[in-house]
mmCIF file of C-alpha atoms and ligand atoms in Angstrom:
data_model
loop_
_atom_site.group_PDB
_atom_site.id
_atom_site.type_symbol
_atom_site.label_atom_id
_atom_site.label_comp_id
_atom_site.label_asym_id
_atom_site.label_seq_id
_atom_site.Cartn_x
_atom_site.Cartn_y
_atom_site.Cartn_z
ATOM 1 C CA UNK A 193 188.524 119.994 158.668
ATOM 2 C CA UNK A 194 187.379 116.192 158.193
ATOM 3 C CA UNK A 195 184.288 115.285 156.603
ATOM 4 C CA UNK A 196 183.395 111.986 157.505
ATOM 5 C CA UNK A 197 180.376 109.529 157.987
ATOM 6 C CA UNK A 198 177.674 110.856 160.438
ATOM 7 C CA UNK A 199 176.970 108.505 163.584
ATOM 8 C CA UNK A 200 173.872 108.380 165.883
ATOM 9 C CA UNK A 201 176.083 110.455 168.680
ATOM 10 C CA UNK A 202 176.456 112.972 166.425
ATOM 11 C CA UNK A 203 172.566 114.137 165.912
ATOM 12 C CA UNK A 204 171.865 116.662 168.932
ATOM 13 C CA UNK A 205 175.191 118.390 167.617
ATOM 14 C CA UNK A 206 173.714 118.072 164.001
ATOM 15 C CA UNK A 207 170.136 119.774 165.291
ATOM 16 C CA UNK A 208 172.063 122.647 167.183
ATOM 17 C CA UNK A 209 174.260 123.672 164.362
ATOM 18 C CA UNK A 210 171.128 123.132 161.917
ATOM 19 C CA UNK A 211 168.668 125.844 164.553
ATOM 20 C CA UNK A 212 171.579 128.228 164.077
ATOM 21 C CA UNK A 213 171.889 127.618 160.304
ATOM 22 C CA UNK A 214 167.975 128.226 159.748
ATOM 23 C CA UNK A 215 167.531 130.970 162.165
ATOM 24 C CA UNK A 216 169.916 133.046 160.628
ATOM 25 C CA UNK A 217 169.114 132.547 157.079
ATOM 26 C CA UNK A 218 165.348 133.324 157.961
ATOM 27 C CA UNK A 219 166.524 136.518 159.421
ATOM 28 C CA UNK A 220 168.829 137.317 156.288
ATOM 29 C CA UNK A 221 166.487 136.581 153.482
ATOM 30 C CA UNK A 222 162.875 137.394 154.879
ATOM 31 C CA UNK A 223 161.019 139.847 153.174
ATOM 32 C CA UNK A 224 160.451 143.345 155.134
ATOM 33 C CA UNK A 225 156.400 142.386 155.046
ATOM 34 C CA UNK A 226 157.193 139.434 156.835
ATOM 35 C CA UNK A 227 157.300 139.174 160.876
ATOM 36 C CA UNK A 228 160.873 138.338 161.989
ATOM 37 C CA UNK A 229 161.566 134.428 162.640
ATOM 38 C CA UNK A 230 161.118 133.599 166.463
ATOM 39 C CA UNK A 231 164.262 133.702 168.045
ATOM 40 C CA UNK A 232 165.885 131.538 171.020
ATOM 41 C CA UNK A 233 165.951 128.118 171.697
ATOM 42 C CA UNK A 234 163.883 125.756 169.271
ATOM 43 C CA UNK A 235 160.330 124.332 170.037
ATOM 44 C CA UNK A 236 160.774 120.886 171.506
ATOM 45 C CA UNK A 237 158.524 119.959 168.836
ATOM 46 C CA UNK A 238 161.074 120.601 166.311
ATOM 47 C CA UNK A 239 163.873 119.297 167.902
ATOM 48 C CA UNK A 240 162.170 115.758 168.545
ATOM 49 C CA UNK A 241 160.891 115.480 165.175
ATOM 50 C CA UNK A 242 164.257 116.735 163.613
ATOM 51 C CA UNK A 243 166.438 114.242 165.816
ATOM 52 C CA UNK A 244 163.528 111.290 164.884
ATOM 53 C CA UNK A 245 163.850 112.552 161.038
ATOM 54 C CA UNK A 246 168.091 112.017 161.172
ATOM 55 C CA UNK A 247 167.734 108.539 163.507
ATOM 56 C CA UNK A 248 165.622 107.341 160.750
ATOM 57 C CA UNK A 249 168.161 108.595 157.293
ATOM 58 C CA UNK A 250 170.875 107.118 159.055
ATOM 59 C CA UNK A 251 169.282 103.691 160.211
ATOM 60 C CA UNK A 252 167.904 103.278 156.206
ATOM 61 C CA UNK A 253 170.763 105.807 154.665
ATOM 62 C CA UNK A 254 174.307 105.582 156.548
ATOM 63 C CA UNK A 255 175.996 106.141 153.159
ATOM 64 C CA UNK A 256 173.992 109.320 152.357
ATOM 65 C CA UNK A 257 174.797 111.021 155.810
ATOM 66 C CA UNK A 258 178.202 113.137 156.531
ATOM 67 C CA UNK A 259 179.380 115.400 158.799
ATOM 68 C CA UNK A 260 182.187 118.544 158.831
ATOM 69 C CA UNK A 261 184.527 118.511 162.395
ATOM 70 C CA UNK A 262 186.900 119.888 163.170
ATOM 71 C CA UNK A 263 189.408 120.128 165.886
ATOM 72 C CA UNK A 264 189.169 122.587 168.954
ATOM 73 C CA UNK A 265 191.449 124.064 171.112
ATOM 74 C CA UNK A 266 191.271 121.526 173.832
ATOM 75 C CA UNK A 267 191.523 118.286 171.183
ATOM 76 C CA UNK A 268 188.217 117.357 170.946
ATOM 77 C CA UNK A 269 185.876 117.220 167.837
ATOM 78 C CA UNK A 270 183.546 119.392 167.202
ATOM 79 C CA UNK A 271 181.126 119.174 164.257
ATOM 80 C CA UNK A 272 180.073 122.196 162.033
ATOM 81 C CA UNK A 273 177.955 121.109 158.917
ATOM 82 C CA UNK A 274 175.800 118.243 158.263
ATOM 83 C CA UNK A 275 174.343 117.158 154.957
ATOM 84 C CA UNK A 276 172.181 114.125 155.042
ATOM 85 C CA UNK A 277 170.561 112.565 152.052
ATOM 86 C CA UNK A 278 168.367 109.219 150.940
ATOM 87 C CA UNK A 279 167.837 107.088 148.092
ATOM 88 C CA UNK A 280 164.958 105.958 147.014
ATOM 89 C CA UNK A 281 164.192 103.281 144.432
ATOM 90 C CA UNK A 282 166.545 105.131 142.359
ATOM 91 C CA UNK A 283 165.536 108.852 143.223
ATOM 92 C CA UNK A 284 168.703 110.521 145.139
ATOM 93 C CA UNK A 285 167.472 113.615 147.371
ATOM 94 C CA UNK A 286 168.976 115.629 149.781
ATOM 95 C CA UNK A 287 167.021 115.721 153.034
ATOM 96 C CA UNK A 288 169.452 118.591 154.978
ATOM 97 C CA UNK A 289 172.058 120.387 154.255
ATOM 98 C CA UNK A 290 173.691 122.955 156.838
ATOM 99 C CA UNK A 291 176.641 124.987 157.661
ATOM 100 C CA UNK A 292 176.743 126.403 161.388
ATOM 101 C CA UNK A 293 176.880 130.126 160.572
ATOM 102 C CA UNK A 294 180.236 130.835 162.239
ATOM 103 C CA UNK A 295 181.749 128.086 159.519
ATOM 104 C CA UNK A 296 179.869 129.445 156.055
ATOM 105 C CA UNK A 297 181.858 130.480 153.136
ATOM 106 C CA UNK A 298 184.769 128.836 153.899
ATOM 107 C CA UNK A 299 184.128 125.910 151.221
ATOM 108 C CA UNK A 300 182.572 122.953 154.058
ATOM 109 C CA UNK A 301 179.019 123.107 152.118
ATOM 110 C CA UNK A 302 181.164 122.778 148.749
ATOM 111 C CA UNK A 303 182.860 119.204 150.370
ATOM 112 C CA UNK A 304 179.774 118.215 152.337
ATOM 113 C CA UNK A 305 177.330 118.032 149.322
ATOM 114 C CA UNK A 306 180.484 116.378 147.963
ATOM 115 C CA UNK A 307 180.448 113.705 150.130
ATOM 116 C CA UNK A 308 176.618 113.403 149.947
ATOM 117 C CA UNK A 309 176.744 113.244 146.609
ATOM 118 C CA UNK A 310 178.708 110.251 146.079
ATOM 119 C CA UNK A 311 175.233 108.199 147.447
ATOM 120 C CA UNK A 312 173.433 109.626 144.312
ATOM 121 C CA UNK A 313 175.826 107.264 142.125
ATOM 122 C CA UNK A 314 173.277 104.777 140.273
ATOM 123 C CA UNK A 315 170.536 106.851 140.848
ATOM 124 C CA UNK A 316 169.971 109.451 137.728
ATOM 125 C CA UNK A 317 167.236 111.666 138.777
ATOM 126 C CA UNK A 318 167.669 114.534 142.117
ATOM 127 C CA UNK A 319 165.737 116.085 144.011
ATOM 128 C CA UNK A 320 166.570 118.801 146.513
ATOM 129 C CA UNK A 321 164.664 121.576 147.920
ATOM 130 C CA UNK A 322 166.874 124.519 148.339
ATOM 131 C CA UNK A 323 166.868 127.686 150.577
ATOM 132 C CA UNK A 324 167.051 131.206 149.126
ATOM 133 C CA UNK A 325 170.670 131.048 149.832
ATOM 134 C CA UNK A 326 172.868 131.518 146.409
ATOM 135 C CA UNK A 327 175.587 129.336 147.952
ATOM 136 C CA UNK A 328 173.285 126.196 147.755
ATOM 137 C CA UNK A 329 171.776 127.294 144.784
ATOM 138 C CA UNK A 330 175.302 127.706 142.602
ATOM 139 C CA UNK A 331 176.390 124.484 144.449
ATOM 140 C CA UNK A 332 172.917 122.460 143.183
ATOM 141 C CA UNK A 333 173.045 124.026 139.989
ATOM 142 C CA UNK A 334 176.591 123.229 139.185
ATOM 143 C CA UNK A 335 175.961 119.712 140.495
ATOM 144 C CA UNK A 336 173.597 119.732 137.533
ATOM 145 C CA UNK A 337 170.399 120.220 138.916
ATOM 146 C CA UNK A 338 167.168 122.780 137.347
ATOM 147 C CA UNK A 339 166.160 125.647 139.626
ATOM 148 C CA UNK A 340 162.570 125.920 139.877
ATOM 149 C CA UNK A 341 161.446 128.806 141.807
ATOM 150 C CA UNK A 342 158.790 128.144 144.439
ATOM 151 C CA UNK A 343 155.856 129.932 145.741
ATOM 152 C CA UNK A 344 155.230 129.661 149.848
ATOM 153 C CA UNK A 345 151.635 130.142 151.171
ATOM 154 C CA UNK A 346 150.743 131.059 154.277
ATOM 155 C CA UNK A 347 147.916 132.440 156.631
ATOM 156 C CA UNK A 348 144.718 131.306 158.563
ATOM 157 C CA UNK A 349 142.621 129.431 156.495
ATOM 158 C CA UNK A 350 138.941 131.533 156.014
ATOM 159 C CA UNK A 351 136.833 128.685 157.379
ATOM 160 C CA UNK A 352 133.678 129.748 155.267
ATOM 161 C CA UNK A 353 135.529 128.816 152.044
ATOM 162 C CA UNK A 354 135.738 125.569 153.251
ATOM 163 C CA UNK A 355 133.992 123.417 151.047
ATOM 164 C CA UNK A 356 132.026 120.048 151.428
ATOM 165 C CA UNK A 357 134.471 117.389 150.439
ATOM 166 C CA UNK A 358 133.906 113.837 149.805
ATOM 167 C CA UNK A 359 136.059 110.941 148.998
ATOM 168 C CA UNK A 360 138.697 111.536 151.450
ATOM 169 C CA UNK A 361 139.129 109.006 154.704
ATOM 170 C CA UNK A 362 141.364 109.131 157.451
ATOM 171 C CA UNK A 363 144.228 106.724 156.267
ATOM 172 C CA UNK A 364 146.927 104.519 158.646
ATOM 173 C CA UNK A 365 149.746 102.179 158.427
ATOM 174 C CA UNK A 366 147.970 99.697 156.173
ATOM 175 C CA UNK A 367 147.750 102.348 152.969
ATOM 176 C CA UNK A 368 151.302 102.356 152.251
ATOM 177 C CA UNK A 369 150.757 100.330 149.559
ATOM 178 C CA UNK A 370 148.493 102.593 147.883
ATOM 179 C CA UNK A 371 150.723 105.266 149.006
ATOM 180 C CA UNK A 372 154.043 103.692 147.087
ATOM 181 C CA UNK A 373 151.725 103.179 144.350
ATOM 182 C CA UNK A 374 150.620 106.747 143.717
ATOM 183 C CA UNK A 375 154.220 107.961 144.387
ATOM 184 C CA UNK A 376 155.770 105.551 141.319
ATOM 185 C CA UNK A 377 153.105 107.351 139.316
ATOM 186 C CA UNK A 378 153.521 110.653 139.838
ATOM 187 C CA UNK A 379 157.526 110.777 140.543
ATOM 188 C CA UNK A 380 159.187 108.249 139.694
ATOM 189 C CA UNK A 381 159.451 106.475 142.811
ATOM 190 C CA UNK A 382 158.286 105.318 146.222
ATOM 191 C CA UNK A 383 158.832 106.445 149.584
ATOM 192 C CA UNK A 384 158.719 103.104 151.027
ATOM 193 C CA UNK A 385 160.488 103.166 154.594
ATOM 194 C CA UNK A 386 159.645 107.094 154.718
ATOM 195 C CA UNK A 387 155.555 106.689 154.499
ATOM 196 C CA UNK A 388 156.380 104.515 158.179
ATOM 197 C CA UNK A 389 157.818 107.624 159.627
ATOM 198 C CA UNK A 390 155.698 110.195 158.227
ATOM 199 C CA UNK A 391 152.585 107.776 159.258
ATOM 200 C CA UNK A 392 153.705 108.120 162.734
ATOM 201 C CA UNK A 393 154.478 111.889 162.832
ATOM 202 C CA UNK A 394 151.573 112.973 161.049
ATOM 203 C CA UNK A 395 147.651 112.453 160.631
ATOM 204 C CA UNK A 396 146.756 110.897 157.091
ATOM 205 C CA UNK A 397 143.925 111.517 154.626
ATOM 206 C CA UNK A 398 143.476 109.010 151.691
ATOM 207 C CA UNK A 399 140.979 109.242 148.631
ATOM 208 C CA UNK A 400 140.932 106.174 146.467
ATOM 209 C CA UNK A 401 138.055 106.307 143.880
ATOM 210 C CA UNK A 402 136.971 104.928 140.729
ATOM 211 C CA UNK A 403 139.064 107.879 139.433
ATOM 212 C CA UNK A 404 141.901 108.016 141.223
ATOM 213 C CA UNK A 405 143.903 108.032 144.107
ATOM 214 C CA UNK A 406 145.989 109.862 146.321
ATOM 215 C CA UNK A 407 147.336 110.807 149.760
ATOM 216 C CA UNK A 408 148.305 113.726 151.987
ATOM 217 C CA UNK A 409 150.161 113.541 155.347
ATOM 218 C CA UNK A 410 149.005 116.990 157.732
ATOM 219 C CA UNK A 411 150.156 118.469 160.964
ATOM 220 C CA UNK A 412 147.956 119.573 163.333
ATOM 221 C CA UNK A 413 148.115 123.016 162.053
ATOM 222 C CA UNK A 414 146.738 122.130 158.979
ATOM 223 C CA UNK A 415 149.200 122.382 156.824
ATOM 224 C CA UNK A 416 149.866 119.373 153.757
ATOM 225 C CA UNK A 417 153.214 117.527 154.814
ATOM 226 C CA UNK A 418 153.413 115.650 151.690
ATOM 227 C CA UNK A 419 150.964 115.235 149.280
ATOM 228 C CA UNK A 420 150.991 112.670 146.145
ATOM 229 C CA UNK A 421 147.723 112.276 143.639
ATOM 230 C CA UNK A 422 147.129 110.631 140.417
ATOM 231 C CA UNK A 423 144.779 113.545 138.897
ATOM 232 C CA UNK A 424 143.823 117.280 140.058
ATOM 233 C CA UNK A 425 140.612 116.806 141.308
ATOM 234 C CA UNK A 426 141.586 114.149 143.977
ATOM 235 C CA UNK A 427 145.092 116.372 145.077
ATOM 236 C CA UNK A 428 142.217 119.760 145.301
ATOM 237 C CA UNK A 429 139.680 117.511 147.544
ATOM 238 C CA UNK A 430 142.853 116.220 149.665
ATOM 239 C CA UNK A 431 144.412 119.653 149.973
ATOM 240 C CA UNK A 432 140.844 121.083 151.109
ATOM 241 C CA UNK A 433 140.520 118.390 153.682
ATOM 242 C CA UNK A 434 144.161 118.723 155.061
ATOM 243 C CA UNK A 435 142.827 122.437 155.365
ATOM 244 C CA UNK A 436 139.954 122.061 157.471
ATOM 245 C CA UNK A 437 142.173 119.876 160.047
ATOM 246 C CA UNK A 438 143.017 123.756 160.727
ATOM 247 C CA UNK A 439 142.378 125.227 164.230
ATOM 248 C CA UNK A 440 140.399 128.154 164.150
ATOM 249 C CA UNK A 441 143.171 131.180 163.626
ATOM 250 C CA UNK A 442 146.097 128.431 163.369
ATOM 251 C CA UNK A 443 148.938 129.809 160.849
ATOM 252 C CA UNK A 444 149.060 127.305 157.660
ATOM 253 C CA UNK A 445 151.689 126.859 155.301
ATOM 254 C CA UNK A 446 151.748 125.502 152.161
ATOM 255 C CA UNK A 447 155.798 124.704 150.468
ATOM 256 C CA UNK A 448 157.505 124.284 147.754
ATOM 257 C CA UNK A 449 154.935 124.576 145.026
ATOM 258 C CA UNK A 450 156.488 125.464 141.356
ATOM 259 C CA UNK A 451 154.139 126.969 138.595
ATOM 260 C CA UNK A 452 152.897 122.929 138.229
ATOM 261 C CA UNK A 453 150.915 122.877 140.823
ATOM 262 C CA UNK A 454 148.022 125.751 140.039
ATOM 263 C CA UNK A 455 145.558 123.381 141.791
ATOM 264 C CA UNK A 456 147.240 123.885 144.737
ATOM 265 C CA UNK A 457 147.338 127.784 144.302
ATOM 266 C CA UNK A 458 144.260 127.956 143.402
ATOM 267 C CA UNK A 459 143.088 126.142 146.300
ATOM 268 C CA UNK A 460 144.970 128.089 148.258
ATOM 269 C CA UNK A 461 143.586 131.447 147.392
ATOM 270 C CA UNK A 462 139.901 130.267 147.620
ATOM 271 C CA UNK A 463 140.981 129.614 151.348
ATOM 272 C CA UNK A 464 142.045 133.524 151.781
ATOM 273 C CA UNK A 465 145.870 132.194 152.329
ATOM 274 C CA UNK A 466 148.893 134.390 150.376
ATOM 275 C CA UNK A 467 151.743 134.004 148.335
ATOM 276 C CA UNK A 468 155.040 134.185 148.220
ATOM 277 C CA UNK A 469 158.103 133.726 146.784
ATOM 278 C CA UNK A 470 161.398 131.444 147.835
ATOM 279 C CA UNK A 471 163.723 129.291 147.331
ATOM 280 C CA UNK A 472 163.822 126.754 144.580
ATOM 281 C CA UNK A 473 162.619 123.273 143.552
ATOM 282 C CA UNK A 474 166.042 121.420 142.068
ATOM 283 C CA UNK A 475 166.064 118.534 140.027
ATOM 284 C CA UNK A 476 167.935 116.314 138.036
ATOM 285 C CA UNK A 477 165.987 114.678 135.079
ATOM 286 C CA UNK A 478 163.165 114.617 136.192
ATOM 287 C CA UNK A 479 160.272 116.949 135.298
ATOM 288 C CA UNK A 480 158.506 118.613 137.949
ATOM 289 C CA UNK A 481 155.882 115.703 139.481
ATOM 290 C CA UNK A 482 152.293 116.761 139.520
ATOM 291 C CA UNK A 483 149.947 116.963 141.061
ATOM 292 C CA UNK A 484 152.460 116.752 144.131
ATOM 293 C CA UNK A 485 153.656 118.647 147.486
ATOM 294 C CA UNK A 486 157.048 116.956 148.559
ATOM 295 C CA UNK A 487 158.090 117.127 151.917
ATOM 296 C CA UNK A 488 161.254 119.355 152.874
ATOM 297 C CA UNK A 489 162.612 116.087 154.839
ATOM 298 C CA UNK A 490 161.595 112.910 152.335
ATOM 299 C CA UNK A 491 160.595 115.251 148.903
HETATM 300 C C1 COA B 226 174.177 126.646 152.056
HETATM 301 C C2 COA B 226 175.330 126.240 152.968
HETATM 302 C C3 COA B 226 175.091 124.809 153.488
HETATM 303 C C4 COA B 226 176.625 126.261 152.144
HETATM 304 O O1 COA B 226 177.715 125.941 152.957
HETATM 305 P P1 COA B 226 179.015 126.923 152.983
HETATM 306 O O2 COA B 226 180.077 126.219 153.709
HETATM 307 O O3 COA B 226 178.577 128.243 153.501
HETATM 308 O O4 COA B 226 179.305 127.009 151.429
HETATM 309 P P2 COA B 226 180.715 127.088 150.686
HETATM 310 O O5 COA B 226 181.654 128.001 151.407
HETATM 311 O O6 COA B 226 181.188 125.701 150.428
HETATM 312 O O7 COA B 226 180.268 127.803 149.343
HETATM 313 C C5 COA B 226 179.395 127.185 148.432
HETATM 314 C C6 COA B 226 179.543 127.873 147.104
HETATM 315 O O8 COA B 226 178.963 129.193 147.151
HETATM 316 C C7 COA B 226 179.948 130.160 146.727
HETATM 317 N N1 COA B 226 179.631 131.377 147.488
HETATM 318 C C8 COA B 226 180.123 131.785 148.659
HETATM 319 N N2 COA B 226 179.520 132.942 149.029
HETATM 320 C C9 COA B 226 178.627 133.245 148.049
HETATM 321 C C10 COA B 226 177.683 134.303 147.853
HETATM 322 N N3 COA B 226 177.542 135.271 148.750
HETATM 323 N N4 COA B 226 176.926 134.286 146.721
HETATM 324 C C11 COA B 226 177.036 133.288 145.822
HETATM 325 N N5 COA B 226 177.908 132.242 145.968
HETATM 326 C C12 COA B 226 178.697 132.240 147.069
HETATM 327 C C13 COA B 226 181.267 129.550 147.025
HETATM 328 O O9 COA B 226 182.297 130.095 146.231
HETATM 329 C C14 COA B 226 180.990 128.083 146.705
HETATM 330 O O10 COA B 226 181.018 127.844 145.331
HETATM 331 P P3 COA B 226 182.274 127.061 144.667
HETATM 332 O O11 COA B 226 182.378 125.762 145.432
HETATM 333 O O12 COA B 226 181.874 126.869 143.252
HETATM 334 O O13 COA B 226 183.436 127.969 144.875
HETATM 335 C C15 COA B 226 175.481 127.178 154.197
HETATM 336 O O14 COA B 226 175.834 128.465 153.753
HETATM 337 C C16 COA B 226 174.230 127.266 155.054
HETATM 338 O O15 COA B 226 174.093 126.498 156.017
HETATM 339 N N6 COA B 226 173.323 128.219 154.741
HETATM 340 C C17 COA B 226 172.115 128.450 155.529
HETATM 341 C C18 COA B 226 171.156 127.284 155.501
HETATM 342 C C19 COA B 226 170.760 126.898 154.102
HETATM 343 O O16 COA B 226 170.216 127.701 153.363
HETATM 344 N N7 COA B 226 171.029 125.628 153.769
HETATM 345 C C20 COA B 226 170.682 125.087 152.459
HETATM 346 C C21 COA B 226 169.512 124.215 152.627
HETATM 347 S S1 COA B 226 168.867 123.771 151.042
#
């Protein structure tokens, strides 16, 4: 097996292995309440926005991108793992990291997140958002990361919860400022280069008050992308507007959120969504930033 620098040519490879990885870790660690994962070929949706996500890390993050090959019978390459990761203004994270199923447990996550790893030199704080799967989790642990456990929300938003909100504008390209701004304050760092993307996959809501400020990128379902505010109140108003972007009977999600962020739980049961439990929150000093969503893909 080689593990060695990813390359643009390698991304629909990357994508395929990464369906397969996902699909059957959804099917191994749902819980028997929950409907099985849709199975088959993945929403061109995802795909674009996946292959997008990885053209982007490795234009602004070559270093923090690897791949496992290995050689087939007939000579050629043929790559099984992927682990891609950014820094940001000193703020390492880890952005994917994936096995294809036939390859797992055979110690290729262990030397990916290796590799990936060595981009995180110079940058003290981590963060990685982890699967329920204990091979990540004993890998990010023993890289020296804390597991927090995260809650996942989902459902159809009850639309006669939704309250009157004010304060919160449709934002664009020209708020990244106030965007990097409110990220510094609340974690430590900017997303820069990763607010361009995000502003072109996603719709944007901005409040910026006499109070405070913050920002929340949604999909069209509804559900917060990435959300970043410098008090409660203004992270509750966004979260309710990123809500009501909701289609009548569209499923929402809400990720990722650790016991620090109870006004986005809260929120979340006034809408008539549920909870969950999975997967963890991992990082490496650095307390858990609040009020704050991260995004699976830029954290
Ligand atoms: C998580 C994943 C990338 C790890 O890659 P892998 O090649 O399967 O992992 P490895 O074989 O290198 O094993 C990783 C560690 O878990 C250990 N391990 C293996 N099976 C295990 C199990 N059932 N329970 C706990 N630990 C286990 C290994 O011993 C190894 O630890 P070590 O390096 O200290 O010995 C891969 O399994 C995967 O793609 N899983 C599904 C998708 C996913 O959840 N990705 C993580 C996204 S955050």
């Amino acid at each position: 097996m080689l593990i060695r620098p990813m390359r643009d040519d390698d991304i629909g490879a990357a994508r395929a292995l990464t369906h397969e990885a996902l699909q059957r870790s959804r099917a191994a660690t749902r819980p028997a309440a929950l409907p099985a994962p849709p199975s088959g070929p993945p929403a061109p949706d995802w795909s674009g926005r996946w292959e997008r996500r990885a053209k982007h890390l490795l234009r602004h993050d070559a270093e923090g991108c690897w791949v496992a090959e290995i050689e087939t019978d007939g000579g050629s390459g043929e790559v099984i793992g992927v682990a891609m990761s950014l820094r940001r203004e000193k703020l390492w994270g880890l952005s994917a990291f994936f096995v294809h199923p036939r390859a797992q447990g055979a110690g290729v996550g262990t030397a990916l997140l290796d590799a990936a790893l060595g981009y995180s030199q110079g940058c003290l704080r981590g963060i990685v958002i982890s699967t329920a799967d204990p091979r990540a989790a004993r890998r990010y642990r023993l890289a020296g990361f804390t597991l927090h456990p995260t809650i996942r929300v989902a459902g159809t938003v009850d639309r006669s919860a939704l309250p009157v909100v004010d304060g919160v504008r449709t934002g664009g390209p020209g708020d990244q400022d106030l965007c990097d701004s409110v990220d510094r304050r609340v974690r430590g760092a900017a997303h820069g280069v990763d607010h361009e993307f995000l502003c072109a996959e996603y719709g944007l809501l901005v409040s910026d008050t006499f109070t405070g400020s913050g920002y929340c990128f949604v999909d069209s379902s509804g559900s917060p992308v990435q959300l970043a505010a410098t008090n409660r109140k203004i992270a509750q108003r966004l979260l309710w507007a990123a809500l009501a972007v909701s289609p009548e009977g569209a499923d929402v999600r809400i990720d990722y959120l650790t016991a620090d962020q109870e006004w986005a739980v809260d929120v979340a049961l006034a809408a008539g969504l549920s909870l969950r439990t999975e997967g963890y929150l991992c990082l490496r000093h650095l307390r858990p930033p609040a009020p704050y969503l991260p995004s699976g893909a830029f954290l």
